[in-house]
mmCIF file of C-alpha atoms in Angstrom:
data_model
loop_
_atom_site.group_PDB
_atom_site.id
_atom_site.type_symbol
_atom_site.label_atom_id
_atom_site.label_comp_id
_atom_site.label_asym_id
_atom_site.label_seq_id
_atom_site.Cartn_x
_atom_site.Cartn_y
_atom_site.Cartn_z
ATOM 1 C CA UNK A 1 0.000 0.000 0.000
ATOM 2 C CA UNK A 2 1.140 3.423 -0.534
ATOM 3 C CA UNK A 3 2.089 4.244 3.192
ATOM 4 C CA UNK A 4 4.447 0.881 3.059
ATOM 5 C CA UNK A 5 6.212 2.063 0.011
ATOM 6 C CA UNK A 6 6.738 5.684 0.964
ATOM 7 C CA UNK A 7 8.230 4.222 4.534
ATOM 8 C CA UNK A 8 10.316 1.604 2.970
ATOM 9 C CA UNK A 9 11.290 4.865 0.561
ATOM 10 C CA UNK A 10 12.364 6.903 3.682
ATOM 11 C CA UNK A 11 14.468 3.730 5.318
ATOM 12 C CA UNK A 12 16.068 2.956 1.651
ATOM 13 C CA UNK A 13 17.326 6.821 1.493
ATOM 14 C CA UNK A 14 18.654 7.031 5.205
ATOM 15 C CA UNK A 15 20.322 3.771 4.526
ATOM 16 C CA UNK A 16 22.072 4.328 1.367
ATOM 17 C CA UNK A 17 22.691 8.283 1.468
ATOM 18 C CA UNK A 18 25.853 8.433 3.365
ATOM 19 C CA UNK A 19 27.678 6.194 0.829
ATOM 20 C CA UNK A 20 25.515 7.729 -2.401
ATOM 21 C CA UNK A 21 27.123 10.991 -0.641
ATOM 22 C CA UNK A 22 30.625 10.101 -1.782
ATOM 23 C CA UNK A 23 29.729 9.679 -5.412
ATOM 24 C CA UNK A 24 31.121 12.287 -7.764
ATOM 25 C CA UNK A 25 29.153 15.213 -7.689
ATOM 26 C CA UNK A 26 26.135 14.295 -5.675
ATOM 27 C CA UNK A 27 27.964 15.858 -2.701
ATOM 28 C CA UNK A 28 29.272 18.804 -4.402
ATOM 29 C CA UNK A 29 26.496 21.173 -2.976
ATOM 30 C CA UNK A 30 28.180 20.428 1.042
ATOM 31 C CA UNK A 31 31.787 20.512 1.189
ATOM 32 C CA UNK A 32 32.423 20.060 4.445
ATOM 33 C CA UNK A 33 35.938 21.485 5.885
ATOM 34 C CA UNK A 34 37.515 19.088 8.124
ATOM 35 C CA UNK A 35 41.018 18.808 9.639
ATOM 36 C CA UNK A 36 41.627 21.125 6.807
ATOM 37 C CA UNK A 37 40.768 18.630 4.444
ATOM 38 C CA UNK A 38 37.854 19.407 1.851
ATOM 39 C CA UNK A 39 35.370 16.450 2.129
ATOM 40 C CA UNK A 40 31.736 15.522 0.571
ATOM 41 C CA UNK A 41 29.102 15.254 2.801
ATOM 42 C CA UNK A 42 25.298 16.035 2.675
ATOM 43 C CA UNK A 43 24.070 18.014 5.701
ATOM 44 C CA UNK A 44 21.114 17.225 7.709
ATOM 45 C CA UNK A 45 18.633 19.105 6.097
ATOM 46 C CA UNK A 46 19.575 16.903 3.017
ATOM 47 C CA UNK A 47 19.273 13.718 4.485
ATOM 48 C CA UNK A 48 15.992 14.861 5.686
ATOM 49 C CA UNK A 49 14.814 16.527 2.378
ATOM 50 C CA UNK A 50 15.948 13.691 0.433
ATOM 51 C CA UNK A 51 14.275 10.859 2.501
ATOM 52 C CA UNK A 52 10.699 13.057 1.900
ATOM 53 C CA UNK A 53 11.537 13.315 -1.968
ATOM 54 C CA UNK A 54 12.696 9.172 -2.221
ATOM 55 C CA UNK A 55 9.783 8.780 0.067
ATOM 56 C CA UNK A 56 7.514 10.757 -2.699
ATOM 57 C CA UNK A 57 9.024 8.927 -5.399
ATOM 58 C CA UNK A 58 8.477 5.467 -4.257
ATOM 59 C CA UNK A 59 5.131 6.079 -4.829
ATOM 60 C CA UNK A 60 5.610 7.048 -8.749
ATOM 61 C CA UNK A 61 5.603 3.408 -9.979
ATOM 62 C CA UNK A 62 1.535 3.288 -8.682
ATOM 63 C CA UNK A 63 0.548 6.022 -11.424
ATOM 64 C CA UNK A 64 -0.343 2.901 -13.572
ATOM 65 C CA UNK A 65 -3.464 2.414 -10.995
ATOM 66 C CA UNK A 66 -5.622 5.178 -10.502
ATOM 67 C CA UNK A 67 -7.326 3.817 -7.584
ATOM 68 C CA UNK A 68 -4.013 4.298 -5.842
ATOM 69 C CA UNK A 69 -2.876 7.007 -3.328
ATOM 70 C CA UNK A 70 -0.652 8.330 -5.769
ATOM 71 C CA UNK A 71 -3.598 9.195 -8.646
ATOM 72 C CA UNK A 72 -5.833 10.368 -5.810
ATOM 73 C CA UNK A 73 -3.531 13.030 -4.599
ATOM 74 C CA UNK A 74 -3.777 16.195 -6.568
ATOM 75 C CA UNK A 75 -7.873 14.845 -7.712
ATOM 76 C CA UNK A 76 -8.273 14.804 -11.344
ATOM 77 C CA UNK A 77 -5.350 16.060 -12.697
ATOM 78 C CA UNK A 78 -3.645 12.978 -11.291
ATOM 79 C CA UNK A 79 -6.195 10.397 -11.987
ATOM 80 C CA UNK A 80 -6.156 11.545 -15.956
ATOM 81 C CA UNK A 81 -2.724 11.082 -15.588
ATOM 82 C CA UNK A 82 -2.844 7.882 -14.102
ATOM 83 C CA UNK A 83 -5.463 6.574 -16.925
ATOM 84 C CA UNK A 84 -2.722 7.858 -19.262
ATOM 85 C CA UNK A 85 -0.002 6.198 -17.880
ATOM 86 C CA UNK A 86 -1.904 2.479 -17.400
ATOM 87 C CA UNK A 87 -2.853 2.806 -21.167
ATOM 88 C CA UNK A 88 0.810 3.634 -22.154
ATOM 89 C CA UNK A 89 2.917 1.030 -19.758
ATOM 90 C CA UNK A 90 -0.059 -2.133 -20.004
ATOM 91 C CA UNK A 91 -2.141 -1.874 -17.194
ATOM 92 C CA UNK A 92 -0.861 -2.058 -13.481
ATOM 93 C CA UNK A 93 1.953 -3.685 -12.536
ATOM 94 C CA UNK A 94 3.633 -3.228 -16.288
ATOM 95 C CA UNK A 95 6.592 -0.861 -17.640
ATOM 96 C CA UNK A 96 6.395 1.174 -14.308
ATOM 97 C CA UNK A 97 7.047 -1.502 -12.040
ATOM 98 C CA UNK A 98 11.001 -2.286 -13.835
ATOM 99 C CA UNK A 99 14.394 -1.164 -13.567
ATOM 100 C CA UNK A 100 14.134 0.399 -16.834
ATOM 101 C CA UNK A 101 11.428 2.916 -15.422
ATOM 102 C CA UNK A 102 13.406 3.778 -12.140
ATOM 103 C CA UNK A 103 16.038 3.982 -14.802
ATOM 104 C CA UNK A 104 14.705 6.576 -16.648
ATOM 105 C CA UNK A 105 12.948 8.453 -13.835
ATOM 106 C CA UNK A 106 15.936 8.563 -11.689
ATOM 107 C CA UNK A 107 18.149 10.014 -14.743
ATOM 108 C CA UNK A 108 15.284 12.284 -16.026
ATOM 109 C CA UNK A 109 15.313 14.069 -12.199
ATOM 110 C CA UNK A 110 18.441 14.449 -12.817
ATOM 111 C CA UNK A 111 18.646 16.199 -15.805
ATOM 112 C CA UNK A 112 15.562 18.211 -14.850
ATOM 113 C CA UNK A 113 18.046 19.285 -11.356
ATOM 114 C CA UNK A 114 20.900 20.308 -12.840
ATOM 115 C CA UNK A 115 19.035 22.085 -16.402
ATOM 116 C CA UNK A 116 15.570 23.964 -14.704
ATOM 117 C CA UNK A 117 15.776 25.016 -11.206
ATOM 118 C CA UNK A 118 12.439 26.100 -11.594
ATOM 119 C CA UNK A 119 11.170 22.552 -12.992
ATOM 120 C CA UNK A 120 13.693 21.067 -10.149
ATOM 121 C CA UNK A 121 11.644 23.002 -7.423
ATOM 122 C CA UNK A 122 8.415 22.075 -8.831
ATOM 123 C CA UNK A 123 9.203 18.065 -8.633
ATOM 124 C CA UNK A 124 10.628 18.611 -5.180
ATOM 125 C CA UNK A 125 7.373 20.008 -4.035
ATOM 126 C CA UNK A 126 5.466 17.020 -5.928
ATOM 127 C CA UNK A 127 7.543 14.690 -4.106
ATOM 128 C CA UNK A 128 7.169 16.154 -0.395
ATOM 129 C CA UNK A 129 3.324 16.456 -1.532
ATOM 130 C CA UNK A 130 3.176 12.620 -2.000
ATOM 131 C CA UNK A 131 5.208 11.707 0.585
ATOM 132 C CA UNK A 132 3.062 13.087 3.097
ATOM 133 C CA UNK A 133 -0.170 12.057 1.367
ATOM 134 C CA UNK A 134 1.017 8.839 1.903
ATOM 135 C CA UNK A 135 2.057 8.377 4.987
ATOM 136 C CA UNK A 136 -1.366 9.872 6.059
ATOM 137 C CA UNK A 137 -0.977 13.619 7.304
ATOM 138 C CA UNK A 138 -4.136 15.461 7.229
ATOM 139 C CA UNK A 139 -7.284 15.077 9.018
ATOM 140 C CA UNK A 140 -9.701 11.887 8.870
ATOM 141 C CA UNK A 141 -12.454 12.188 6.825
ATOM 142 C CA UNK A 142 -11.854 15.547 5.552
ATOM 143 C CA UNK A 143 -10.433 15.550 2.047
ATOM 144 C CA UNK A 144 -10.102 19.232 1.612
ATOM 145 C CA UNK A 145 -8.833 19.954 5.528
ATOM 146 C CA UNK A 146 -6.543 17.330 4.696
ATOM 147 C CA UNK A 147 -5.516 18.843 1.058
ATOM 148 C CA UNK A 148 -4.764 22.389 2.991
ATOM 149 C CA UNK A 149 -2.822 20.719 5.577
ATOM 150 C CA UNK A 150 -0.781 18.729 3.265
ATOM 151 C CA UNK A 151 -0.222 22.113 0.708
ATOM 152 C CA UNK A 152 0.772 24.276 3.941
ATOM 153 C CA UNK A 153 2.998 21.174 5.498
ATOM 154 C CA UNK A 154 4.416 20.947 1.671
ATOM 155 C CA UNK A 155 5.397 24.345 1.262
ATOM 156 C CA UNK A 156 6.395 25.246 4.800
ATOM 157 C CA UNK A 157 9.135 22.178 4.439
ATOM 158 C CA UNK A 158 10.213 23.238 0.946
ATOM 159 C CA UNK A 159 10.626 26.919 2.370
ATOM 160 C CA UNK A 160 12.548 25.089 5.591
ATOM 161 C CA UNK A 161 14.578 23.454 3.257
ATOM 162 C CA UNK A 162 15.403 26.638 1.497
ATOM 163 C CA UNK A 163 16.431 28.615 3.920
ATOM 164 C CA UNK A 164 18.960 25.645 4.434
ATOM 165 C CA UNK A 165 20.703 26.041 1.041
ATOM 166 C CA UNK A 166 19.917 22.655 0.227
ATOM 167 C CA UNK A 167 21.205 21.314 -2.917
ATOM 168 C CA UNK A 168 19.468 18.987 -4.935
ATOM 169 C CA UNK A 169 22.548 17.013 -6.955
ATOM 170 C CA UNK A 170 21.456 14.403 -5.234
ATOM 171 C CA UNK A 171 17.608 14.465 -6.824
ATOM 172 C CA UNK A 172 17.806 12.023 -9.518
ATOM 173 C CA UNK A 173 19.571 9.329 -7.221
ATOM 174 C CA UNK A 174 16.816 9.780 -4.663
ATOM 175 C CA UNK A 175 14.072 9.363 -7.036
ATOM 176 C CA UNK A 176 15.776 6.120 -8.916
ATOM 177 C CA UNK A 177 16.019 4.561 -5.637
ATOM 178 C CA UNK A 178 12.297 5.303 -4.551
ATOM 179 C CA UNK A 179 10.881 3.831 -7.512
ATOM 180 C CA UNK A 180 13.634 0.778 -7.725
ATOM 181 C CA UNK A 181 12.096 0.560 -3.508
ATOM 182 C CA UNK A 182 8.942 0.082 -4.769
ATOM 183 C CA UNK A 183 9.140 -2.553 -7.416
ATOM 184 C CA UNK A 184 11.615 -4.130 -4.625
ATOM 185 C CA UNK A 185 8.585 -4.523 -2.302
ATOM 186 C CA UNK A 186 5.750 -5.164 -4.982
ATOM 187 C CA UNK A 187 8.146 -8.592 -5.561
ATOM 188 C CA UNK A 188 7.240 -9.174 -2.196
ATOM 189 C CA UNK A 189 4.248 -10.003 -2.942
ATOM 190 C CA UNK A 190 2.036 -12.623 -4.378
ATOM 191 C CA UNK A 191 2.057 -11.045 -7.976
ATOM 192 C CA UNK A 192 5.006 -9.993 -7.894
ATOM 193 C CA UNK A 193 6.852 -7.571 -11.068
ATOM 194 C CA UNK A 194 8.414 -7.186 -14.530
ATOM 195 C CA UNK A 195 11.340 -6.550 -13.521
ATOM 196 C CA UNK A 196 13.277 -6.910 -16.537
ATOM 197 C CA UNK A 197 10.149 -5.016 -18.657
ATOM 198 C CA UNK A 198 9.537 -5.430 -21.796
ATOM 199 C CA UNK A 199 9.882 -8.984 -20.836
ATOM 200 C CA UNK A 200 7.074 -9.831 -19.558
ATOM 201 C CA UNK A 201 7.966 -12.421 -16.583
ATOM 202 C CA UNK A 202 6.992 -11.306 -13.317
ATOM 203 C CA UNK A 203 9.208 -11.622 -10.463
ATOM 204 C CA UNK A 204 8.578 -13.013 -6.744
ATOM 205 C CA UNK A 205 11.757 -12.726 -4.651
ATOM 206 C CA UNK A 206 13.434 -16.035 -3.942
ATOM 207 C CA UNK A 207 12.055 -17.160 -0.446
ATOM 208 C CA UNK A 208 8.405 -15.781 -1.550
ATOM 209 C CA UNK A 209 7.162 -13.856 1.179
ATOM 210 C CA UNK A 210 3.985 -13.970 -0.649
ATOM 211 C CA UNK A 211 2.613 -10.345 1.398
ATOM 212 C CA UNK A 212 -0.805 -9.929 0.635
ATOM 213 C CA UNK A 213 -1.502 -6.216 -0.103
ATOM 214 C CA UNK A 214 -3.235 -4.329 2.890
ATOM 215 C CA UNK A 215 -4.075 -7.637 5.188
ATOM 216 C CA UNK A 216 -3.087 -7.339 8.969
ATOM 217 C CA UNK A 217 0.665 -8.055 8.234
ATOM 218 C CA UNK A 218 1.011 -5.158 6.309
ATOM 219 C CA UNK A 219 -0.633 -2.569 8.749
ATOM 220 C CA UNK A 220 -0.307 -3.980 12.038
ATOM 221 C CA UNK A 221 3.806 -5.564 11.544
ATOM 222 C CA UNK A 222 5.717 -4.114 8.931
ATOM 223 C CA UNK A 223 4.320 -0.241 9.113
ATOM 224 C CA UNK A 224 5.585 -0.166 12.722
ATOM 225 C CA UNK A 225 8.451 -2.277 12.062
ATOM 226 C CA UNK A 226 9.417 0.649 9.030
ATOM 227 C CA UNK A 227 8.292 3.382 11.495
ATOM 228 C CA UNK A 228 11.097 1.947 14.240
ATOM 229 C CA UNK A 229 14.118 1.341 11.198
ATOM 230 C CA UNK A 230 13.459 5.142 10.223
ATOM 231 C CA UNK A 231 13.277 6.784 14.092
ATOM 232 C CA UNK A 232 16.710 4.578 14.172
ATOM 233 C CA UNK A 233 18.526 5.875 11.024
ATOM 234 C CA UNK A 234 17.220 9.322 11.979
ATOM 235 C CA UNK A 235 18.907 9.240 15.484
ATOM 236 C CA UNK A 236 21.791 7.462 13.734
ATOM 237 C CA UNK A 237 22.475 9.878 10.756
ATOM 238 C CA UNK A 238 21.542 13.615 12.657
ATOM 239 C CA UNK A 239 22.594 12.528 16.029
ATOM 240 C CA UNK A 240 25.154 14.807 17.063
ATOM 241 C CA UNK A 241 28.926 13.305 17.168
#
């Protein structure tokens, strides 16, 4: 469900950053001066923006569905898009559940980062948008309270963020890795994914977990389970040395 992928999304960035961090330029916006030595580093409000954004993203791979979270989010313009988007990859669970789509999307942020700050700013704010749709801010049973909650929480962060300096070389990684998250879990499951798209073999992982989608498992275990990994790599990453 699209609360377990944007968590898993959140966990996969806080895990991976640090060592993404060293790549060549994906640390270029914080260079950290240490011991006189010029080092690459991202800085907390980066791990933090970036685990919203790959949280966002690992919802991108549902815009084949538009029953999902992900069409529902911004009303029609995203369920068009979604009908769109299932007529162009083969239905649910097709081209946008592969590599070769977190592929694409994670290079295409990145172009879009480092060519149009303006388009850069605008798929930031998408992704902090979904990200908390997702994980279910807003108020119960109120779909525009919860709209005007998420918009205010949205821009307030991407203002916070800002003010920060935060650099976004590290966009397109962060988006790849929320979409490769989600096709990750979805081979959890009993119908697992095309993985290697166009072919059309769907894959289970090897010990078959066989997770049925939104049953007590889901909800009750592995959403707190996520919640505890990401309080952990939180305290881990941004605790003070």
């Amino acid at each position: 469900m699209g609360h377990t992928h944007a968590l898993t999304g959140a966990a996969a960035w806080l895990a991976v950053a640090p060592g993404l961090a060293a790549l060549p330029y994906i640390g270029e916006s914080t260079r950290v001066i240490e011991m006189g030595v010029m080092a690459d580093a991202l800085t907390p409000a980066e791990f933090l923006a970036g685990a919203l954004v790959c949280a966002g993203a690992a919802m991108l791979p549902d815009l084949d569905h538009p029953s999902a979270t992900i069409a529902q989010t911004f009303g029609p313009v995203t369920w068009l898009m979604s009908k769109v988007v299932a007529w162009v990859s083969g239905g649910h669970r097709g081209a946008t559940h592969s590599l070769v789509f977190a592929v694409a999307t994670g290079f295409g942020a990145h172009l879009l980062a480092n060519s149009y700050p303006l388009g850069r700013d605008i798929l930031v704010v998408l992704m902090i948008g979904l990200a908390l749709r997702a994980i279910g801010i807003g108020i119960p049973g109120k779909k525009i309270g919860s709209a005007m909650v998420n918009i205010g929480l949205t821009v307030g962060l991407f203002v916070v963020f800002r003010s920060y300096e935060v650099g976004y070389a590290w966009l397109g990684l962060a988006i790849g890795v929320g979409c490769l998250v989600h096709v990750v879990g979805d081979c959890c499951t009993e119908k697992g994914c095309p993985v290697l798209w166009p072919l059309k073999q769907r894959w289970v992982l090897p010990w078959k977990i066989g997770i049925k989608t939104g049953q007590a498992f889901e909800q009750k275990i592995l959403a707190p389970i996520l919640s505890v990994v990401i309080l952990g790599l939180l305290y881990v990453r941004l605790a003070p040395t």
